[in-house]
Short mmCIF file of C-alpha atoms and ligand atoms in Angstrom, two decimals:
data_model
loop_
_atom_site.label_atom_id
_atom_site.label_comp_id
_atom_site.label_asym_id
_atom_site.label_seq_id
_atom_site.Cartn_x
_atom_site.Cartn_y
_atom_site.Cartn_z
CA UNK A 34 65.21 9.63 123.30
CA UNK A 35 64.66 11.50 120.14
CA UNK A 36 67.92 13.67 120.14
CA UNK A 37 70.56 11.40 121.39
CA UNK A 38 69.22 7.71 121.80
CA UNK A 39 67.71 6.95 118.92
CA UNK A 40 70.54 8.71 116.85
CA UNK A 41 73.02 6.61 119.07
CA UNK A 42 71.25 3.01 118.69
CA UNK A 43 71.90 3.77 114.09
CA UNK A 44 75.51 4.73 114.84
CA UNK A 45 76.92 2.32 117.16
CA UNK A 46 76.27 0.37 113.50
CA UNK A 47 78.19 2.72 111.60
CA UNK A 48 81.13 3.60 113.93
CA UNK A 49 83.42 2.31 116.50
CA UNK A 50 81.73 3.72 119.57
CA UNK A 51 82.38 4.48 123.06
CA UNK A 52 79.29 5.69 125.29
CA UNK A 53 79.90 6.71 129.13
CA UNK A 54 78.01 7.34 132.12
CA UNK A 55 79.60 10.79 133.20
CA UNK A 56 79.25 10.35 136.25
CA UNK A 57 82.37 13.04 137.41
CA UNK A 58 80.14 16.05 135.23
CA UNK A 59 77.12 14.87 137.42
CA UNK A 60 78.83 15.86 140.30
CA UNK A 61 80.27 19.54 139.02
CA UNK A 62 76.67 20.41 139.78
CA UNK A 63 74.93 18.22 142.55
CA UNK A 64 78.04 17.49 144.59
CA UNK A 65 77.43 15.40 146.96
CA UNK A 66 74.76 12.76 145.29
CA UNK A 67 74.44 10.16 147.27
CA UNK A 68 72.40 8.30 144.66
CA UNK A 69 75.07 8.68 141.75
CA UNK A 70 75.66 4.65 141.85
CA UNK A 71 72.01 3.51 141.32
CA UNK A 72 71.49 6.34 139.19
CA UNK A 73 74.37 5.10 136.94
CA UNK A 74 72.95 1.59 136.83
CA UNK A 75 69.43 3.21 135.79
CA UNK A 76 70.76 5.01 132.89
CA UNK A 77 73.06 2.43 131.47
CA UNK A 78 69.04 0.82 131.89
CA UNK A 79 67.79 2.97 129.64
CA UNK A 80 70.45 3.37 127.48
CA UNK A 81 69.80 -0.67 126.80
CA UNK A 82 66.52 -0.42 126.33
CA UNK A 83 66.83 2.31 124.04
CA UNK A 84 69.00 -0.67 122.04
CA UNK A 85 72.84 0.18 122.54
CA UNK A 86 73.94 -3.09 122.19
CA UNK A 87 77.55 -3.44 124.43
CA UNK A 88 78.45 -6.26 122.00
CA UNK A 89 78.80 -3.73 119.43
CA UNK A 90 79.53 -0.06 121.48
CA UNK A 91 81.73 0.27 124.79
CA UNK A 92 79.27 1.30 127.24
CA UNK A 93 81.21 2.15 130.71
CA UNK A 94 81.41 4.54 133.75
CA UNK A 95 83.41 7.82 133.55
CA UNK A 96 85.04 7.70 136.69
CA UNK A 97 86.34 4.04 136.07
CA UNK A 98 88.53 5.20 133.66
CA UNK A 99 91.19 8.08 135.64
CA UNK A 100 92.53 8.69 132.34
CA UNK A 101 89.19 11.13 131.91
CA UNK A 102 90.30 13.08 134.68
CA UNK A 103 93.96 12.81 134.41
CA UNK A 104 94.24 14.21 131.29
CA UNK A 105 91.47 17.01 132.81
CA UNK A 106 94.21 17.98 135.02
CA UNK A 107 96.65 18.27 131.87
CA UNK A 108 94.32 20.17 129.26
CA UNK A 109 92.93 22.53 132.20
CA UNK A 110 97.04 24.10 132.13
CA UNK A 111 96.00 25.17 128.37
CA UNK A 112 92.70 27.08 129.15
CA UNK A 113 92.24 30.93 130.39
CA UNK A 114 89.79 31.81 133.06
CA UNK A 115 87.86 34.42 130.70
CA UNK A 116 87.25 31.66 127.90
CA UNK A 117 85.19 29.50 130.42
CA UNK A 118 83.39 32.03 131.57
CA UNK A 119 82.20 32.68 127.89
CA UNK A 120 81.11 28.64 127.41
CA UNK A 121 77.39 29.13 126.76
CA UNK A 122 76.83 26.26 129.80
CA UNK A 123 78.54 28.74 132.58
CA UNK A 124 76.10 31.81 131.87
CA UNK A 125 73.31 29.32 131.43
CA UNK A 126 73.92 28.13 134.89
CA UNK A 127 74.44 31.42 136.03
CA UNK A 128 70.83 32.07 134.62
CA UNK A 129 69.26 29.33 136.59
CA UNK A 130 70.48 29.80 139.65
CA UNK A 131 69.45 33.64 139.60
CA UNK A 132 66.13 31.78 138.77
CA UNK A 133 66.13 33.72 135.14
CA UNK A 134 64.65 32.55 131.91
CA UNK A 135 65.97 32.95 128.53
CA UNK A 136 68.48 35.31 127.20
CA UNK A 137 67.95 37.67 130.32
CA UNK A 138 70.95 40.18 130.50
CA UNK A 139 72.52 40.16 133.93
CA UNK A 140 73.83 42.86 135.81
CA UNK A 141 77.67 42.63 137.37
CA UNK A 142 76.23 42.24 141.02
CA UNK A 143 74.06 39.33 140.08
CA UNK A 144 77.14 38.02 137.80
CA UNK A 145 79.24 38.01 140.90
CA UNK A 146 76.39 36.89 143.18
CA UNK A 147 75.69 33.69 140.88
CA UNK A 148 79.80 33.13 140.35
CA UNK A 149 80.19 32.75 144.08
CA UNK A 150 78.06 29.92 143.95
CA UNK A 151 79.70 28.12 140.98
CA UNK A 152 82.20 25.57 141.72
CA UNK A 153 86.10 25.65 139.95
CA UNK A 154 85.08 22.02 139.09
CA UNK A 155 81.72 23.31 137.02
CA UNK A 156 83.77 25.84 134.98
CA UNK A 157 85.96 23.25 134.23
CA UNK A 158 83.69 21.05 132.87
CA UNK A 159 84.13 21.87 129.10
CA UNK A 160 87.31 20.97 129.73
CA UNK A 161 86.54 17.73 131.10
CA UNK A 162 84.34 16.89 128.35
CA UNK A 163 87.71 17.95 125.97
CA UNK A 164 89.10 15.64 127.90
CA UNK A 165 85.95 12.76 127.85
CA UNK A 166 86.85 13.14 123.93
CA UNK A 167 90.19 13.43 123.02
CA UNK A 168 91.43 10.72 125.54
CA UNK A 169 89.93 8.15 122.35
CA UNK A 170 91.11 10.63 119.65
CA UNK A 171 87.99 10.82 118.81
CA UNK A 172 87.18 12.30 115.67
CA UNK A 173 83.31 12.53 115.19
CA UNK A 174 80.99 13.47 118.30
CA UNK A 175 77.42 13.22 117.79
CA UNK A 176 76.12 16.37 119.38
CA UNK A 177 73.07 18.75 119.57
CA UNK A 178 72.97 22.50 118.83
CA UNK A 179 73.52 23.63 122.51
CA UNK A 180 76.94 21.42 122.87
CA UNK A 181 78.79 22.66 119.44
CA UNK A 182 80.20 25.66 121.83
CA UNK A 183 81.62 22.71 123.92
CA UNK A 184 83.00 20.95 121.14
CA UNK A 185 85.06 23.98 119.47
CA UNK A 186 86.37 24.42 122.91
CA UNK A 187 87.44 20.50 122.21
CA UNK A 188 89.01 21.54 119.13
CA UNK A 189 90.65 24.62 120.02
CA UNK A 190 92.56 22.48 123.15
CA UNK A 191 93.69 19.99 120.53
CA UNK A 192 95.08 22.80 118.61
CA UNK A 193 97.21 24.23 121.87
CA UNK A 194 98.13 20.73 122.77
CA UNK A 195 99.59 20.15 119.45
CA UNK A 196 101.02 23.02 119.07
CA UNK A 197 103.06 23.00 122.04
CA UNK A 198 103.89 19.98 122.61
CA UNK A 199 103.57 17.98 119.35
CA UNK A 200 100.70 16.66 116.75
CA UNK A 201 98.80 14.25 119.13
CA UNK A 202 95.66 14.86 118.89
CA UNK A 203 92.76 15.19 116.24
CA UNK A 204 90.57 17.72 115.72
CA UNK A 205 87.10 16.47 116.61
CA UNK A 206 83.71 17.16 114.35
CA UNK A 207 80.40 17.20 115.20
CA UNK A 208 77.83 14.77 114.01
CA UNK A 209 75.03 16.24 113.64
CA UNK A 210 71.85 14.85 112.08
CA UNK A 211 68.79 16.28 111.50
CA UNK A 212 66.42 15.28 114.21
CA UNK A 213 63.48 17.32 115.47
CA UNK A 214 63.54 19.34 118.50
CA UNK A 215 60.60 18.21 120.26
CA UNK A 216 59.19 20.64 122.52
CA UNK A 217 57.86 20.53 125.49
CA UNK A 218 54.08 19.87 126.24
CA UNK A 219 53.61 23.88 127.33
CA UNK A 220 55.98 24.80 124.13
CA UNK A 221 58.82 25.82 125.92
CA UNK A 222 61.98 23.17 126.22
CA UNK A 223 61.22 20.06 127.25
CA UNK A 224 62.37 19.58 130.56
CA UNK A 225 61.46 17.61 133.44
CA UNK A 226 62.11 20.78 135.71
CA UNK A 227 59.55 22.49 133.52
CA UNK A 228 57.31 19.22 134.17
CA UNK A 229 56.51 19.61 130.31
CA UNK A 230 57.46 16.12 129.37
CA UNK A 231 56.28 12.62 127.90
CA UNK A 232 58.29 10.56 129.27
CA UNK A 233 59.13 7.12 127.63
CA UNK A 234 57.97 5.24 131.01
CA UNK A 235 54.16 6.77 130.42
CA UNK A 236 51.51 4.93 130.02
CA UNK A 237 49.91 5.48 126.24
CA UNK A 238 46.56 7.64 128.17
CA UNK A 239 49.91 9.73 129.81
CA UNK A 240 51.00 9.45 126.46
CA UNK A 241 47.75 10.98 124.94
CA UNK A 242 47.00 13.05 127.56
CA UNK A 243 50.67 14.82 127.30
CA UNK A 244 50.35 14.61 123.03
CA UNK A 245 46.27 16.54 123.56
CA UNK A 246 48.26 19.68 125.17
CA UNK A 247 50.84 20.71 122.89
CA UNK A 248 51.28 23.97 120.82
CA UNK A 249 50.00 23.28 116.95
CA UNK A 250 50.17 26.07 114.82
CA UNK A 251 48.59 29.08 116.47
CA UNK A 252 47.17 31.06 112.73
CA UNK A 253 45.20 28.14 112.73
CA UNK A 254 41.60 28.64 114.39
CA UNK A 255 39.44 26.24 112.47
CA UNK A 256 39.31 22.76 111.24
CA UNK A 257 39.58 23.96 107.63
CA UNK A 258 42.09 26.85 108.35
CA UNK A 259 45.65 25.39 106.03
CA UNK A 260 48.12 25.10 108.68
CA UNK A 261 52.20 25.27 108.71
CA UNK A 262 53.17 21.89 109.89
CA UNK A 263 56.74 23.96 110.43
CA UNK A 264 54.78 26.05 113.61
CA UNK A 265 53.86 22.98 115.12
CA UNK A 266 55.18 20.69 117.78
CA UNK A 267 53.17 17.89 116.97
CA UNK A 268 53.99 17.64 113.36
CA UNK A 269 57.87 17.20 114.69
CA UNK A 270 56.95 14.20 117.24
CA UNK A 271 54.89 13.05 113.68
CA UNK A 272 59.02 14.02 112.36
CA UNK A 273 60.22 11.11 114.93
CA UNK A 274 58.35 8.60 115.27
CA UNK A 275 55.45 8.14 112.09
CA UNK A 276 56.29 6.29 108.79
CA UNK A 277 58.14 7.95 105.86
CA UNK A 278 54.57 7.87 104.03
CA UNK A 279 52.04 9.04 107.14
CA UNK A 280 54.97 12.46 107.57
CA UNK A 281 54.20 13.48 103.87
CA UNK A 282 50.26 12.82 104.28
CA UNK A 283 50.16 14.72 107.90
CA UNK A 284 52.01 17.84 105.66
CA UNK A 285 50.12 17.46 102.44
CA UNK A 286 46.64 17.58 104.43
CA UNK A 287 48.03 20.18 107.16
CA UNK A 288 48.60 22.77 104.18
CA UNK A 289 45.39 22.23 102.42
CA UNK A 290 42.99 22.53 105.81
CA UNK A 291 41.81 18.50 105.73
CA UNK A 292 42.89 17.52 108.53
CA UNK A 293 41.91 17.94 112.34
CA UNK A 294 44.42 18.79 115.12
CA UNK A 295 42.45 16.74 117.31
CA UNK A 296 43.09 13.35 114.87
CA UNK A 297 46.26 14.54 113.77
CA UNK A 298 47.29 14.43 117.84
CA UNK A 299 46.04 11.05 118.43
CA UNK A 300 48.13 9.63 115.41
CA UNK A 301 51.03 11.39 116.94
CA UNK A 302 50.32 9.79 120.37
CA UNK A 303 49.85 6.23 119.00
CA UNK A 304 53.09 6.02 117.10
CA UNK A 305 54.46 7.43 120.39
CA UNK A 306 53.30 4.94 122.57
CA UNK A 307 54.34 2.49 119.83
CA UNK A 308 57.84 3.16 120.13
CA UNK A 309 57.55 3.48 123.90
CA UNK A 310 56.12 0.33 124.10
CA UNK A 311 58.95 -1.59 123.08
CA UNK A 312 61.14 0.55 125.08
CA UNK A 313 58.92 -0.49 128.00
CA UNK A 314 58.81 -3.96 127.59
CA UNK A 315 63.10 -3.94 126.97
CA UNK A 316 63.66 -1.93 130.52
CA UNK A 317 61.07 -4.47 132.10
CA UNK A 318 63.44 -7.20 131.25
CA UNK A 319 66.47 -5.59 133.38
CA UNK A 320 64.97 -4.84 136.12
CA UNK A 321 66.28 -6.62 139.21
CA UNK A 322 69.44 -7.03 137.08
CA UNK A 323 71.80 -4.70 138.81
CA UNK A 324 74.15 -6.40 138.92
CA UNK A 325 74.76 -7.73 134.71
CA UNK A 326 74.35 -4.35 134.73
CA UNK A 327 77.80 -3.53 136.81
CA UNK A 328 79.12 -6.51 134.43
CA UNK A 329 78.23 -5.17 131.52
CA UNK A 330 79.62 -1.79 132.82
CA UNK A 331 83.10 -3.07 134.22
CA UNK A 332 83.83 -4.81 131.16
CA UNK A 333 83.01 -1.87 128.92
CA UNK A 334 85.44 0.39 131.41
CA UNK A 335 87.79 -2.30 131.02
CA UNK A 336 87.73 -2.06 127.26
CA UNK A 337 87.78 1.84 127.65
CA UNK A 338 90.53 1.98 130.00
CA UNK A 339 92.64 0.18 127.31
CA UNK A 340 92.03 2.79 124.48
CA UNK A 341 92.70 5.69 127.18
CA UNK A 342 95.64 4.49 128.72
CA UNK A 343 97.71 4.16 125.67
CA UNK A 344 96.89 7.79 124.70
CA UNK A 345 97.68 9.06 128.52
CA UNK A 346 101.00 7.56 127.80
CA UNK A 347 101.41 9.60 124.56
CA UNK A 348 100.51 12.54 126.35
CA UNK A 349 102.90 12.19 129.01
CA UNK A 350 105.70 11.50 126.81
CA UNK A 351 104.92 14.54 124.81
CA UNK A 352 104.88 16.29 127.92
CA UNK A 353 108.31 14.95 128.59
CA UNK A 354 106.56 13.79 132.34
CA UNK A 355 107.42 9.73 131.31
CA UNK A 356 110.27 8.45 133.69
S1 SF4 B 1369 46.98 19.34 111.55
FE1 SF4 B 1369 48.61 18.31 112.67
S2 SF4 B 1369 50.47 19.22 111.88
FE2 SF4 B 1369 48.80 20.59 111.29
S3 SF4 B 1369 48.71 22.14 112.92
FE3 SF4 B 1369 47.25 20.50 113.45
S4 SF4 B 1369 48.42 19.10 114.74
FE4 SF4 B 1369 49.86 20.39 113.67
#
């Protein structure tokens, strides 16, 4: 919600935009999902009760659009085994299914233990998501830190393309905007695997209950202790979601030892459950609505297919494959 939603909801007024269900990268690592429809229609849920608006962004389905992987199949000619295997994402997942945390160093039996379990489709994905970009010469991405890898990858493919078989493409920037990184409720990444989360569907006693465990800063013992609001994760959820005014007040009084954690939490967790309550009400209102959904979705795809097809035509006449 906080790192891509919100930030997608202000630029779909800024930009033309095109937002997709990626439904092909879902399956690179849970192949055989035999939920991936309804779980497609529950996103593109969320994504409209977040506010993306498909009167002003093209909201549609990956796989509708063969252009995506079409071009996949061109780009993943200009790639070498060795840079995949450096993509951030591919020892990440190597990490996770060895079951280790962090930036734990792996040994060459575990590396070819964990790489026999890895799919050619998941250490092509970067390349797919190249592909998920350049198809609309797309030329700003909004990202977080842990994709920018993914995106020079982007760029560096453009480069090859162009320069061997003609300028096509753009090279693609990242958008990035300065939006907190709220952690989890234990402090570590929020992530539903790490059940550490506050989700937006919670209840605002989840809400508080979730807001009442997390880290504040740890040098501070009593009430009248000056805190860093920078060591905290509530102060960043304050970052989010309070008023322009209540963010410099929570700071000011945080620094000179006036203000409780234990207040301070609870302000967090109303303006939460402020936001979430609107959010609530919004998803309420499709449920039972599959189906506008899969309307909504075709016609985006549609509108999507459009765009992509015209550049897949480029692309094979630069690859002298037109006939
Ligand atoms: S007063 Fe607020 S911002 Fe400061 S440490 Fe406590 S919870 Fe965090």
């Amino acid at each position: 919600m906080v790192g891509a939603l919100d930030n997608w909801v202000k630029l779909q007024d800024e930009y033309e935009s095109f937002f997709f269900v990626a439904d092909w990268h879902a399956l690179t690592t849970d192949t055989y999902s035999k939920n991936i429809k309804k779980d497609s229609i529950e996103m593109a849920k969320d994504w409209l009760a977040a506010g993306i608006d498909p009167d002003k962004s093209t909201m549609f389905v990956q796989s509708q659009v063969s252009e995506h992987a079409e071009l996949h199949l061109a780009f993943s000619m200009l790639n070498n085994l060795p840079r995949l295997e450096r993509m951030p994402s591919f020892k990440a997942q190597m990490q996770h299914l060895l079951k280790k945390e962090g930036d734990a160093e792996l040994t060459r039996d575990e590396i070819t233990k964990a790489r026999s379990s890895l799919s050619y489709g998941f250490m092509g994905y970067p390349v797919l998501q190249a592909a998920d970009i350049l198809i609309y010469k797309a030329d700003k991405i909004p990202v977080g830190d842990d994709q920018v890898p993914h995106l020079e990858l982007t760029r560096e493919i453009a480069r090859t393309f162009n320069k061997t078989y003609g300028n096509l493409f753009p090279e693609p920037e990242a958008l990035t905007t300065i939006t907190p990184r709220i952690l989890g409720t234990d402090g570590r990444k929020m992530s539903k695997s790490y059940h550490n989360t506050i989700l937006p569907t919670f209840s605002a006693d989840e809400v508080r209950t979730g807001v009442k465990k997390m880290v504040t800063d740890t040098n501070r013992v009593r009430r009248d202790d000056p805190g860093d609001p920078r060591e905290c994760s509530v102060y960043d959820l304050h970052l989010a979601y309070s008023s322009d005014d209540d963010q410099i007040t929570v700071g000011k009084e945080c620094r000179a030892g006036t203000r409780g954690c234990g207040d301070c939490k609870l302000q967090a967790a109303n303006a939460l459950s402020e936001k979430y309550g609107g959010y609530k009400e919004r998803r309420q209102s499709w449920e039972g609505k599959d189906r506008e959904i899969v309307e909504i979705l075709t016609e985006g795809s549609r509108k999507a297919k459009s765009v992509a097809s015209e550049t897949m035509a480029e692309v094979k006449d630069y690859m002298m494959l037109s006939y």
